[in-house]
């Protein structure tokens, strides 16, 4: 068994097809399909069911993901240790992303990473399931670090560092009565057309907990589009204040009877050691984006 075969296997898990996996690895498609087939022969199991459109993991394939990731992580740790002997910090860090991070200066953090450690590359991954998807990917080893928005009450086995917090505000048509009042209570949303976001998103988790009784009429996977819908009068939506501030022309109202505080956090597994590169990126994100004094450079 070769580590390259495991890399091909995991790329297929992440991308869903041989072609997409090959593209992500910058190799030809035949190399990936041949490598996976050889791995299956060596293991004596079928890792994927091949369909016309996608690769579907078998039970054996699902069982192989975690140890395959650990094997590649061990390879990276060897390179990491040798680079450390030369006084270098280098390697790829896979970071789970969020749709909107206007609350923090993530671009500024990445600039500092590049300036201090030019040998580090960052690969951002965005889960359709939002923060909940990021947590799952962190648990299975797909991510080194992840951003999480919203609630972090039940994250056993994960270390969480808070970066910033702000209120969710209600975005409406500019002439909406709640916008003119500048305030609302949870009960008001029982009579409003509410624009929601997908389950698993941080904003959705807060609204589900604090305002479960609401009249939801649509789910959208884009907060900017949600604001556009609200501004046009289609309905009302709750987003972080910084996201709402970036879009002009809408009405805004703050909740006065519920705690709609939305936090943004950076997290990593508590059971797996971070590579030197991942640890450096974590420290810089906390330094640049976290509360003052959170990390000393």
PDB file of C-alpha atoms in Angstrom:
ATOM      1  CA  UNK A   1       0.000   0.000   0.000  1.00  0.00           C
ATOM      2  CA  UNK A   2       1.324   3.411  -0.963  1.00  0.00           C
ATOM      3  CA  UNK A   3       0.466   6.695   0.714  1.00  0.00           C
ATOM      4  CA  UNK A   4      -0.313   8.101  -2.722  1.00  0.00           C
ATOM      5  CA  UNK A   5      -3.111   5.547  -3.062  1.00  0.00           C
ATOM      6  CA  UNK A   6      -4.596   6.733   0.217  1.00  0.00           C
ATOM      7  CA  UNK A   7      -4.369  10.305  -1.028  1.00  0.00           C
ATOM      8  CA  UNK A   8      -6.269   9.328  -4.197  1.00  0.00           C
ATOM      9  CA  UNK A   9      -8.882   7.508  -2.093  1.00  0.00           C
ATOM     10  CA  UNK A  10      -9.466  10.492   0.194  1.00  0.00           C
ATOM     11  CA  UNK A  11      -9.643  12.902  -2.747  1.00  0.00           C
ATOM     12  CA  UNK A  12     -12.389  10.711  -4.227  1.00  0.00           C
ATOM     13  CA  UNK A  13     -14.214  10.795  -0.878  1.00  0.00           C
ATOM     14  CA  UNK A  14     -14.042  14.586  -0.844  1.00  0.00           C
ATOM     15  CA  UNK A  15     -14.781  15.229  -4.531  1.00  0.00           C
ATOM     16  CA  UNK A  16     -17.223  12.451  -5.412  1.00  0.00           C
ATOM     17  CA  UNK A  17     -15.773  11.491  -8.818  1.00  0.00           C
ATOM     18  CA  UNK A  18     -12.454  10.307 -10.225  1.00  0.00           C
ATOM     19  CA  UNK A  19     -12.358  13.296 -12.556  1.00  0.00           C
ATOM     20  CA  UNK A  20     -12.896  15.878  -9.810  1.00  0.00           C
ATOM     21  CA  UNK A  21     -10.425  14.101  -7.530  1.00  0.00           C
ATOM     22  CA  UNK A  22      -7.786  14.114 -10.273  1.00  0.00           C
ATOM     23  CA  UNK A  23      -8.395  17.807 -10.908  1.00  0.00           C
ATOM     24  CA  UNK A  24      -7.964  18.616  -7.202  1.00  0.00           C
ATOM     25  CA  UNK A  25      -4.677  16.698  -7.110  1.00  0.00           C
ATOM     26  CA  UNK A  26      -3.408  18.009 -10.477  1.00  0.00           C
ATOM     27  CA  UNK A  27      -2.966  14.526 -11.933  1.00  0.00           C
ATOM     28  CA  UNK A  28      -4.626  12.643 -14.773  1.00  0.00           C
ATOM     29  CA  UNK A  29      -7.906  10.865 -14.114  1.00  0.00           C
ATOM     30  CA  UNK A  30      -6.488   7.455 -14.995  1.00  0.00           C
ATOM     31  CA  UNK A  31      -3.869   7.740 -12.251  1.00  0.00           C
ATOM     32  CA  UNK A  32      -6.584   8.208  -9.626  1.00  0.00           C
ATOM     33  CA  UNK A  33      -8.912   5.471 -10.859  1.00  0.00           C
ATOM     34  CA  UNK A  34      -6.014   3.030 -11.273  1.00  0.00           C
ATOM     35  CA  UNK A  35      -4.594   3.913  -7.859  1.00  0.00           C
ATOM     36  CA  UNK A  36      -7.925   3.382  -6.104  1.00  0.00           C
ATOM     37  CA  UNK A  37      -8.512   0.098  -7.929  1.00  0.00           C
ATOM     38  CA  UNK A  38      -5.045  -1.114  -6.882  1.00  0.00           C
ATOM     39  CA  UNK A  39      -5.740  -0.102  -3.282  1.00  0.00           C
ATOM     40  CA  UNK A  40      -9.013  -2.064  -3.356  1.00  0.00           C
ATOM     41  CA  UNK A  41      -7.194  -5.171  -4.650  1.00  0.00           C
ATOM     42  CA  UNK A  42      -4.524  -4.894  -1.959  1.00  0.00           C
ATOM     43  CA  UNK A  43      -7.110  -4.455   0.802  1.00  0.00           C
ATOM     44  CA  UNK A  44      -9.423  -7.111  -0.603  1.00  0.00           C
ATOM     45  CA  UNK A  45     -12.486  -4.881  -0.282  1.00  0.00           C
ATOM     46  CA  UNK A  46     -14.543  -2.562  -2.449  1.00  0.00           C
ATOM     47  CA  UNK A  47     -14.194   1.040  -1.270  1.00  0.00           C
ATOM     48  CA  UNK A  48     -16.664   2.625  -3.699  1.00  0.00           C
ATOM     49  CA  UNK A  49     -19.731   1.621  -5.651  1.00  0.00           C
ATOM     50  CA  UNK A  50     -19.294   3.166  -9.095  1.00  0.00           C
ATOM     51  CA  UNK A  51     -22.415   4.818 -10.529  1.00  0.00           C
ATOM     52  CA  UNK A  52     -22.762   6.746 -13.766  1.00  0.00           C
ATOM     53  CA  UNK A  53     -22.368  10.082 -12.004  1.00  0.00           C
ATOM     54  CA  UNK A  54     -20.711   9.713  -8.603  1.00  0.00           C
ATOM     55  CA  UNK A  55     -18.680   7.428  -6.393  1.00  0.00           C
ATOM     56  CA  UNK A  56     -20.653   6.075  -3.428  1.00  0.00           C
ATOM     57  CA  UNK A  57     -18.705   4.925  -0.374  1.00  0.00           C
ATOM     58  CA  UNK A  58     -19.253   1.357   0.768  1.00  0.00           C
ATOM     59  CA  UNK A  59     -19.228   0.406   4.456  1.00  0.00           C
ATOM     60  CA  UNK A  60     -15.575  -0.595   4.016  1.00  0.00           C
ATOM     61  CA  UNK A  61     -14.843   2.748   2.378  1.00  0.00           C
ATOM     62  CA  UNK A  62     -16.406   4.665   5.235  1.00  0.00           C
ATOM     63  CA  UNK A  63     -14.420   2.608   7.754  1.00  0.00           C
ATOM     64  CA  UNK A  64     -11.188   3.362   5.889  1.00  0.00           C
ATOM     65  CA  UNK A  65     -11.502   7.158   5.914  1.00  0.00           C
ATOM     66  CA  UNK A  66     -10.272   7.889   9.450  1.00  0.00           C
ATOM     67  CA  UNK A  67      -7.202   5.591   9.391  1.00  0.00           C
ATOM     68  CA  UNK A  68      -6.323   6.823   5.898  1.00  0.00           C
ATOM     69  CA  UNK A  69      -6.369  10.405   7.121  1.00  0.00           C
ATOM     70  CA  UNK A  70      -4.242   9.433  10.126  1.00  0.00           C
ATOM     71  CA  UNK A  71      -1.678   7.796   7.829  1.00  0.00           C
ATOM     72  CA  UNK A  72      -1.364  10.953   5.741  1.00  0.00           C
ATOM     73  CA  UNK A  73      -1.237  13.033   8.904  1.00  0.00           C
ATOM     74  CA  UNK A  74       1.691  10.919  10.135  1.00  0.00           C
ATOM     75  CA  UNK A  75       3.476  11.536   6.820  1.00  0.00           C
ATOM     76  CA  UNK A  76       2.933  15.272   7.229  1.00  0.00           C
ATOM     77  CA  UNK A  77       4.230  15.145  10.796  1.00  0.00           C
ATOM     78  CA  UNK A  78       7.474  13.575   9.560  1.00  0.00           C
ATOM     79  CA  UNK A  79       7.941  16.419   7.065  1.00  0.00           C
ATOM     80  CA  UNK A  80       6.942  18.872   9.796  1.00  0.00           C
ATOM     81  CA  UNK A  81       9.561  17.539  12.200  1.00  0.00           C
ATOM     82  CA  UNK A  82      12.339  17.687   9.618  1.00  0.00           C
ATOM     83  CA  UNK A  83      11.369  21.209   8.576  1.00  0.00           C
ATOM     84  CA  UNK A  84      11.465  22.187  12.251  1.00  0.00           C
ATOM     85  CA  UNK A  85      15.065  21.029  12.487  1.00  0.00           C
ATOM     86  CA  UNK A  86      15.864  23.489   9.704  1.00  0.00           C
ATOM     87  CA  UNK A  87      14.022  26.252  11.529  1.00  0.00           C
ATOM     88  CA  UNK A  88      11.178  26.296   9.010  1.00  0.00           C
ATOM     89  CA  UNK A  89       7.426  26.170   9.455  1.00  0.00           C
ATOM     90  CA  UNK A  90       5.794  24.889   6.318  1.00  0.00           C
ATOM     91  CA  UNK A  91       2.963  22.705   5.072  1.00  0.00           C
ATOM     92  CA  UNK A  92      -0.716  22.863   4.154  1.00  0.00           C
ATOM     93  CA  UNK A  93      -3.360  23.772   6.730  1.00  0.00           C
ATOM     94  CA  UNK A  94      -6.964  22.856   5.905  1.00  0.00           C
ATOM     95  CA  UNK A  95      -9.391  25.371   7.432  1.00  0.00           C
ATOM     96  CA  UNK A  96     -13.169  25.086   7.577  1.00  0.00           C
ATOM     97  CA  UNK A  97     -14.786  28.305   6.352  1.00  0.00           C
ATOM     98  CA  UNK A  98     -18.044  30.144   6.972  1.00  0.00           C
ATOM     99  CA  UNK A  99     -20.150  32.011   4.418  1.00  0.00           C
ATOM    100  CA  UNK A 100     -19.740  35.424   6.057  1.00  0.00           C
ATOM    101  CA  UNK A 101     -16.915  36.429   8.397  1.00  0.00           C
ATOM    102  CA  UNK A 102     -17.229  40.212   8.306  1.00  0.00           C
ATOM    103  CA  UNK A 103     -16.964  40.213  12.103  1.00  0.00           C
ATOM    104  CA  UNK A 104     -13.271  39.297  12.006  1.00  0.00           C
ATOM    105  CA  UNK A 105     -10.290  40.335   9.892  1.00  0.00           C
ATOM    106  CA  UNK A 106      -9.538  36.916   8.451  1.00  0.00           C
ATOM    107  CA  UNK A 107      -7.801  38.423   5.410  1.00  0.00           C
ATOM    108  CA  UNK A 108      -5.502  40.325   7.760  1.00  0.00           C
ATOM    109  CA  UNK A 109      -4.697  37.102   9.613  1.00  0.00           C
ATOM    110  CA  UNK A 110      -3.813  35.323   6.371  1.00  0.00           C
ATOM    111  CA  UNK A 111      -1.534  38.218   5.380  1.00  0.00           C
ATOM    112  CA  UNK A 112       0.344  37.816   8.660  1.00  0.00           C
ATOM    113  CA  UNK A 113       0.630  34.054   8.095  1.00  0.00           C
ATOM    114  CA  UNK A 114       2.139  34.655   4.657  1.00  0.00           C
ATOM    115  CA  UNK A 115       4.536  37.304   5.917  1.00  0.00           C
ATOM    116  CA  UNK A 116       5.801  35.302   8.881  1.00  0.00           C
ATOM    117  CA  UNK A 117       5.630  31.812   7.407  1.00  0.00           C
ATOM    118  CA  UNK A 118       5.713  31.884   3.588  1.00  0.00           C
ATOM    119  CA  UNK A 119       6.070  28.090   3.536  1.00  0.00           C
ATOM    120  CA  UNK A 120       2.527  27.636   4.889  1.00  0.00           C
ATOM    121  CA  UNK A 121      -0.358  27.221   2.459  1.00  0.00           C
ATOM    122  CA  UNK A 122      -4.007  27.406   3.544  1.00  0.00           C
ATOM    123  CA  UNK A 123      -6.777  25.379   1.929  1.00  0.00           C
ATOM    124  CA  UNK A 124     -10.241  26.630   2.845  1.00  0.00           C
ATOM    125  CA  UNK A 125     -13.185  24.214   2.753  1.00  0.00           C
ATOM    126  CA  UNK A 126     -16.817  25.289   3.066  1.00  0.00           C
ATOM    127  CA  UNK A 127     -19.466  22.795   4.126  1.00  0.00           C
ATOM    128  CA  UNK A 128     -23.041  23.189   2.814  1.00  0.00           C
ATOM    129  CA  UNK A 129     -24.142  22.260   6.337  1.00  0.00           C
ATOM    130  CA  UNK A 130     -22.444  25.323   7.799  1.00  0.00           C
ATOM    131  CA  UNK A 131     -20.925  25.123  11.259  1.00  0.00           C
ATOM    132  CA  UNK A 132     -22.408  21.677  11.956  1.00  0.00           C
ATOM    133  CA  UNK A 133     -20.785  20.371   8.777  1.00  0.00           C
ATOM    134  CA  UNK A 134     -17.472  21.945   9.753  1.00  0.00           C
ATOM    135  CA  UNK A 135     -17.613  20.190  13.115  1.00  0.00           C
ATOM    136  CA  UNK A 136     -18.211  16.818  11.446  1.00  0.00           C
ATOM    137  CA  UNK A 137     -15.280  17.381   9.083  1.00  0.00           C
ATOM    138  CA  UNK A 138     -13.080  18.382  12.020  1.00  0.00           C
ATOM    139  CA  UNK A 139     -14.017  15.218  13.890  1.00  0.00           C
ATOM    140  CA  UNK A 140     -13.199  12.913  10.977  1.00  0.00           C
ATOM    141  CA  UNK A 141      -9.843  14.580  10.348  1.00  0.00           C
ATOM    142  CA  UNK A 142     -10.741  16.313   7.079  1.00  0.00           C
ATOM    143  CA  UNK A 143      -9.963  19.696   8.646  1.00  0.00           C
ATOM    144  CA  UNK A 144      -7.031  20.855  10.764  1.00  0.00           C
ATOM    145  CA  UNK A 145      -8.872  23.927  12.042  1.00  0.00           C
ATOM    146  CA  UNK A 146     -12.349  25.299  11.523  1.00  0.00           C
ATOM    147  CA  UNK A 147     -14.358  28.434  12.038  1.00  0.00           C
ATOM    148  CA  UNK A 148     -17.651  27.915  13.847  1.00  0.00           C
ATOM    149  CA  UNK A 149     -20.511  30.387  14.067  1.00  0.00           C
ATOM    150  CA  UNK A 150     -23.280  30.378  16.622  1.00  0.00           C
ATOM    151  CA  UNK A 151     -23.677  27.893  19.469  1.00  0.00           C
ATOM    152  CA  UNK A 152     -20.769  25.868  20.838  1.00  0.00           C
ATOM    153  CA  UNK A 153     -22.532  24.331  23.835  1.00  0.00           C
ATOM    154  CA  UNK A 154     -22.073  20.636  23.021  1.00  0.00           C
ATOM    155  CA  UNK A 155     -18.735  20.071  21.310  1.00  0.00           C
ATOM    156  CA  UNK A 156     -17.080  17.284  23.266  1.00  0.00           C
ATOM    157  CA  UNK A 157     -13.598  16.413  22.063  1.00  0.00           C
ATOM    158  CA  UNK A 158     -13.132  19.792  20.387  1.00  0.00           C
ATOM    159  CA  UNK A 159     -11.169  22.766  21.702  1.00  0.00           C
ATOM    160  CA  UNK A 160     -12.890  26.080  20.942  1.00  0.00           C
ATOM    161  CA  UNK A 161     -11.388  29.580  21.054  1.00  0.00           C
ATOM    162  CA  UNK A 162     -13.820  32.501  20.903  1.00  0.00           C
ATOM    163  CA  UNK A 163     -12.880  35.276  18.504  1.00  0.00           C
ATOM    164  CA  UNK A 164     -15.756  37.765  18.468  1.00  0.00           C
ATOM    165  CA  UNK A 165     -19.459  38.180  19.205  1.00  0.00           C
ATOM    166  CA  UNK A 166     -22.237  40.428  17.964  1.00  0.00           C
ATOM    167  CA  UNK A 167     -26.044  40.449  17.916  1.00  0.00           C
ATOM    168  CA  UNK A 168     -28.247  39.021  15.223  1.00  0.00           C
ATOM    169  CA  UNK A 169     -30.491  41.772  13.868  1.00  0.00           C
ATOM    170  CA  UNK A 170     -33.750  41.500  11.974  1.00  0.00           C
ATOM    171  CA  UNK A 171     -33.551  42.771   8.398  1.00  0.00           C
ATOM    172  CA  UNK A 172     -36.769  43.993   6.780  1.00  0.00           C
ATOM    173  CA  UNK A 173     -38.202  46.266   4.099  1.00  0.00           C
ATOM    174  CA  UNK A 174     -37.190  49.840   5.046  1.00  0.00           C
ATOM    175  CA  UNK A 175     -40.821  50.812   5.720  1.00  0.00           C
ATOM    176  CA  UNK A 176     -41.659  47.748   7.782  1.00  0.00           C
ATOM    177  CA  UNK A 177     -43.281  48.608  11.168  1.00  0.00           C
ATOM    178  CA  UNK A 178     -40.622  46.652  13.084  1.00  0.00           C
ATOM    179  CA  UNK A 179     -37.854  48.581  11.329  1.00  0.00           C
ATOM    180  CA  UNK A 180     -39.582  51.882  12.074  1.00  0.00           C
ATOM    181  CA  UNK A 181     -39.811  50.849  15.732  1.00  0.00           C
ATOM    182  CA  UNK A 182     -36.190  49.627  15.679  1.00  0.00           C
ATOM    183  CA  UNK A 183     -37.080  46.724  17.950  1.00  0.00           C
ATOM    184  CA  UNK A 184     -38.986  43.462  18.049  1.00  0.00           C
ATOM    185  CA  UNK A 185     -39.875  40.626  20.421  1.00  0.00           C
ATOM    186  CA  UNK A 186     -39.810  36.932  19.625  1.00  0.00           C
ATOM    187  CA  UNK A 187     -43.601  36.713  19.427  1.00  0.00           C
ATOM    188  CA  UNK A 188     -43.604  39.209  16.537  1.00  0.00           C
ATOM    189  CA  UNK A 189     -42.129  36.585  14.203  1.00  0.00           C
ATOM    190  CA  UNK A 190     -45.149  34.314  14.552  1.00  0.00           C
ATOM    191  CA  UNK A 191     -46.983  36.699  12.215  1.00  0.00           C
ATOM    192  CA  UNK A 192     -44.096  37.496   9.855  1.00  0.00           C
ATOM    193  CA  UNK A 193     -42.817  35.716   6.750  1.00  0.00           C
ATOM    194  CA  UNK A 194     -39.410  34.558   7.989  1.00  0.00           C
ATOM    195  CA  UNK A 195     -36.486  33.878   5.653  1.00  0.00           C
ATOM    196  CA  UNK A 196     -34.438  31.096   7.262  1.00  0.00           C
ATOM    197  CA  UNK A 197     -31.022  29.567   6.591  1.00  0.00           C
ATOM    198  CA  UNK A 198     -30.202  25.852   6.333  1.00  0.00           C
ATOM    199  CA  UNK A 199     -30.113  23.579   9.390  1.00  0.00           C
ATOM    200  CA  UNK A 200     -26.580  23.424  10.767  1.00  0.00           C
ATOM    201  CA  UNK A 201     -25.820  27.100  10.116  1.00  0.00           C
ATOM    202  CA  UNK A 202     -24.858  29.064  13.233  1.00  0.00           C
ATOM    203  CA  UNK A 203     -27.541  31.710  12.746  1.00  0.00           C
ATOM    204  CA  UNK A 204     -30.178  29.009  12.300  1.00  0.00           C
ATOM    205  CA  UNK A 205     -29.163  27.231  15.506  1.00  0.00           C
ATOM    206  CA  UNK A 206     -29.622  30.426  17.520  1.00  0.00           C
ATOM    207  CA  UNK A 207     -33.001  31.260  15.969  1.00  0.00           C
ATOM    208  CA  UNK A 208     -34.212  27.669  16.418  1.00  0.00           C
ATOM    209  CA  UNK A 209     -33.338  27.834  20.113  1.00  0.00           C
ATOM    210  CA  UNK A 210     -34.549  31.341  20.915  1.00  0.00           C
ATOM    211  CA  UNK A 211     -37.467  31.801  18.497  1.00  0.00           C
ATOM    212  CA  UNK A 212     -38.831  28.340  17.640  1.00  0.00           C
ATOM    213  CA  UNK A 213     -42.347  29.665  17.000  1.00  0.00           C
ATOM    214  CA  UNK A 214     -41.978  31.566  13.765  1.00  0.00           C
ATOM    215  CA  UNK A 215     -43.565  31.486  10.326  1.00  0.00           C
ATOM    216  CA  UNK A 216     -40.774  30.250   8.057  1.00  0.00           C
ATOM    217  CA  UNK A 217     -41.549  30.591   4.339  1.00  0.00           C
ATOM    218  CA  UNK A 218     -38.195  29.860   2.682  1.00  0.00           C
ATOM    219  CA  UNK A 219     -34.651  28.622   3.364  1.00  0.00           C
ATOM    220  CA  UNK A 220     -31.769  30.182   1.440  1.00  0.00           C
ATOM    221  CA  UNK A 221     -28.064  29.364   1.570  1.00  0.00           C
ATOM    222  CA  UNK A 222     -26.823  32.930   1.110  1.00  0.00           C
ATOM    223  CA  UNK A 223     -27.227  35.668   3.703  1.00  0.00           C
ATOM    224  CA  UNK A 224     -26.748  38.434   1.152  1.00  0.00           C
ATOM    225  CA  UNK A 225     -29.600  36.981  -0.919  1.00  0.00           C
ATOM    226  CA  UNK A 226     -31.666  36.678   2.259  1.00  0.00           C
ATOM    227  CA  UNK A 227     -31.099  40.376   2.923  1.00  0.00           C
ATOM    228  CA  UNK A 228     -32.073  41.217  -0.653  1.00  0.00           C
ATOM    229  CA  UNK A 229     -35.315  39.278  -0.239  1.00  0.00           C
ATOM    230  CA  UNK A 230     -36.046  41.048   3.052  1.00  0.00           C
ATOM    231  CA  UNK A 231     -35.235  44.473   1.612  1.00  0.00           C
ATOM    232  CA  UNK A 232     -37.704  43.842  -1.230  1.00  0.00           C
ATOM    233  CA  UNK A 233     -40.514  43.031   1.200  1.00  0.00           C
ATOM    234  CA  UNK A 234     -40.575  39.256   0.635  1.00  0.00           C
ATOM    235  CA  UNK A 235     -40.108  38.597   4.349  1.00  0.00           C
ATOM    236  CA  UNK A 236     -37.794  39.259   7.288  1.00  0.00           C
ATOM    237  CA  UNK A 237     -34.503  37.587   8.189  1.00  0.00           C
ATOM    238  CA  UNK A 238     -32.005  37.533  11.066  1.00  0.00           C
ATOM    239  CA  UNK A 239     -28.299  37.935  10.278  1.00  0.00           C
ATOM    240  CA  UNK A 240     -25.212  39.124  12.181  1.00  0.00           C
ATOM    241  CA  UNK A 241     -25.147  42.910  12.569  1.00  0.00           C
ATOM    242  CA  UNK A 242     -21.889  43.214  10.603  1.00  0.00           C
ATOM    243  CA  UNK A 243     -23.394  41.362   7.635  1.00  0.00           C
ATOM    244  CA  UNK A 244     -26.478  43.585   7.707  1.00  0.00           C
ATOM    245  CA  UNK A 245     -24.302  46.712   7.902  1.00  0.00           C
ATOM    246  CA  UNK A 246     -22.528  45.750   4.684  1.00  0.00           C
ATOM    247  CA  UNK A 247     -25.831  45.825   2.752  1.00  0.00           C
ATOM    248  CA  UNK A 248     -27.493  49.251   2.580  1.00  0.00           C
ATOM    249  CA  UNK A 249     -31.117  50.182   2.095  1.00  0.00           C
ATOM    250  CA  UNK A 250     -32.837  47.687   4.385  1.00  0.00           C
ATOM    251  CA  UNK A 251     -34.705  48.212   7.619  1.00  0.00           C
ATOM    252  CA  UNK A 252     -33.196  46.902  10.866  1.00  0.00           C
ATOM    253  CA  UNK A 253     -34.606  45.934  14.246  1.00  0.00           C
ATOM    254  CA  UNK A 254     -33.037  44.469  17.369  1.00  0.00           C
ATOM    255  CA  UNK A 255     -34.584  41.809  19.589  1.00  0.00           C
ATOM    256  CA  UNK A 256     -35.371  43.049  23.097  1.00  0.00           C
ATOM    257  CA  UNK A 257     -36.589  39.883  24.814  1.00  0.00           C
ATOM    258  CA  UNK A 258     -34.155  37.155  23.683  1.00  0.00           C
ATOM    259  CA  UNK A 259     -30.378  36.762  23.669  1.00  0.00           C
ATOM    260  CA  UNK A 260     -29.535  36.583  19.973  1.00  0.00           C
ATOM    261  CA  UNK A 261     -25.779  36.888  20.424  1.00  0.00           C
ATOM    262  CA  UNK A 262     -23.911  35.263  17.549  1.00  0.00           C
ATOM    263  CA  UNK A 263     -20.321  34.263  18.229  1.00  0.00           C
ATOM    264  CA  UNK A 264     -17.551  33.278  15.854  1.00  0.00           C
ATOM    265  CA  UNK A 265     -14.938  30.810  17.030  1.00  0.00           C
ATOM    266  CA  UNK A 266     -11.928  28.873  15.783  1.00  0.00           C
ATOM    267  CA  UNK A 267     -11.662  25.235  16.817  1.00  0.00           C
ATOM    268  CA  UNK A 268      -9.524  22.117  16.526  1.00  0.00           C
ATOM    269  CA  UNK A 269      -9.618  18.533  17.720  1.00  0.00           C
ATOM    270  CA  UNK A 270      -8.700  18.036  21.362  1.00  0.00           C
ATOM    271  CA  UNK A 271      -7.452  14.505  20.693  1.00  0.00           C
ATOM    272  CA  UNK A 272      -5.153  15.062  17.693  1.00  0.00           C
ATOM    273  CA  UNK A 273      -1.971  17.091  17.903  1.00  0.00           C
ATOM    274  CA  UNK A 274      -1.808  20.070  15.599  1.00  0.00           C
ATOM    275  CA  UNK A 275       1.027  20.245  13.104  1.00  0.00           C
ATOM    276  CA  UNK A 276       3.464  23.085  13.628  1.00  0.00           C
ATOM    277  CA  UNK A 277       1.918  24.848  10.621  1.00  0.00           C
ATOM    278  CA  UNK A 278      -1.641  24.466  11.932  1.00  0.00           C
ATOM    279  CA  UNK A 279      -0.561  25.658  15.371  1.00  0.00           C
ATOM    280  CA  UNK A 280       1.051  28.742  13.814  1.00  0.00           C
ATOM    281  CA  UNK A 281      -2.092  29.549  11.816  1.00  0.00           C
ATOM    282  CA  UNK A 282      -4.258  29.080  14.919  1.00  0.00           C
ATOM    283  CA  UNK A 283      -2.071  31.441  16.963  1.00  0.00           C
ATOM    284  CA  UNK A 284      -2.151  34.119  14.266  1.00  0.00           C
ATOM    285  CA  UNK A 285      -5.937  33.881  13.799  1.00  0.00           C
ATOM    286  CA  UNK A 286      -6.375  34.303  17.548  1.00  0.00           C
ATOM    287  CA  UNK A 287      -3.852  37.161  17.622  1.00  0.00           C
ATOM    288  CA  UNK A 288      -5.385  39.119  14.732  1.00  0.00           C
ATOM    289  CA  UNK A 289      -9.070  38.202  15.042  1.00  0.00           C
ATOM    290  CA  UNK A 290      -9.520  37.434  18.723  1.00  0.00           C
ATOM    291  CA  UNK A 291     -10.123  39.695  21.693  1.00  0.00           C
ATOM    292  CA  UNK A 292      -7.189  41.900  22.748  1.00  0.00           C
ATOM    293  CA  UNK A 293      -4.556  40.001  24.672  1.00  0.00           C
ATOM    294  CA  UNK A 294      -5.856  36.614  23.547  1.00  0.00           C
ATOM    295  CA  UNK A 295      -2.490  35.503  22.143  1.00  0.00           C
ATOM    296  CA  UNK A 296       0.928  37.048  22.456  1.00  0.00           C
ATOM    297  CA  UNK A 297       2.842  36.899  19.170  1.00  0.00           C
TER     298      UNK A 297
END
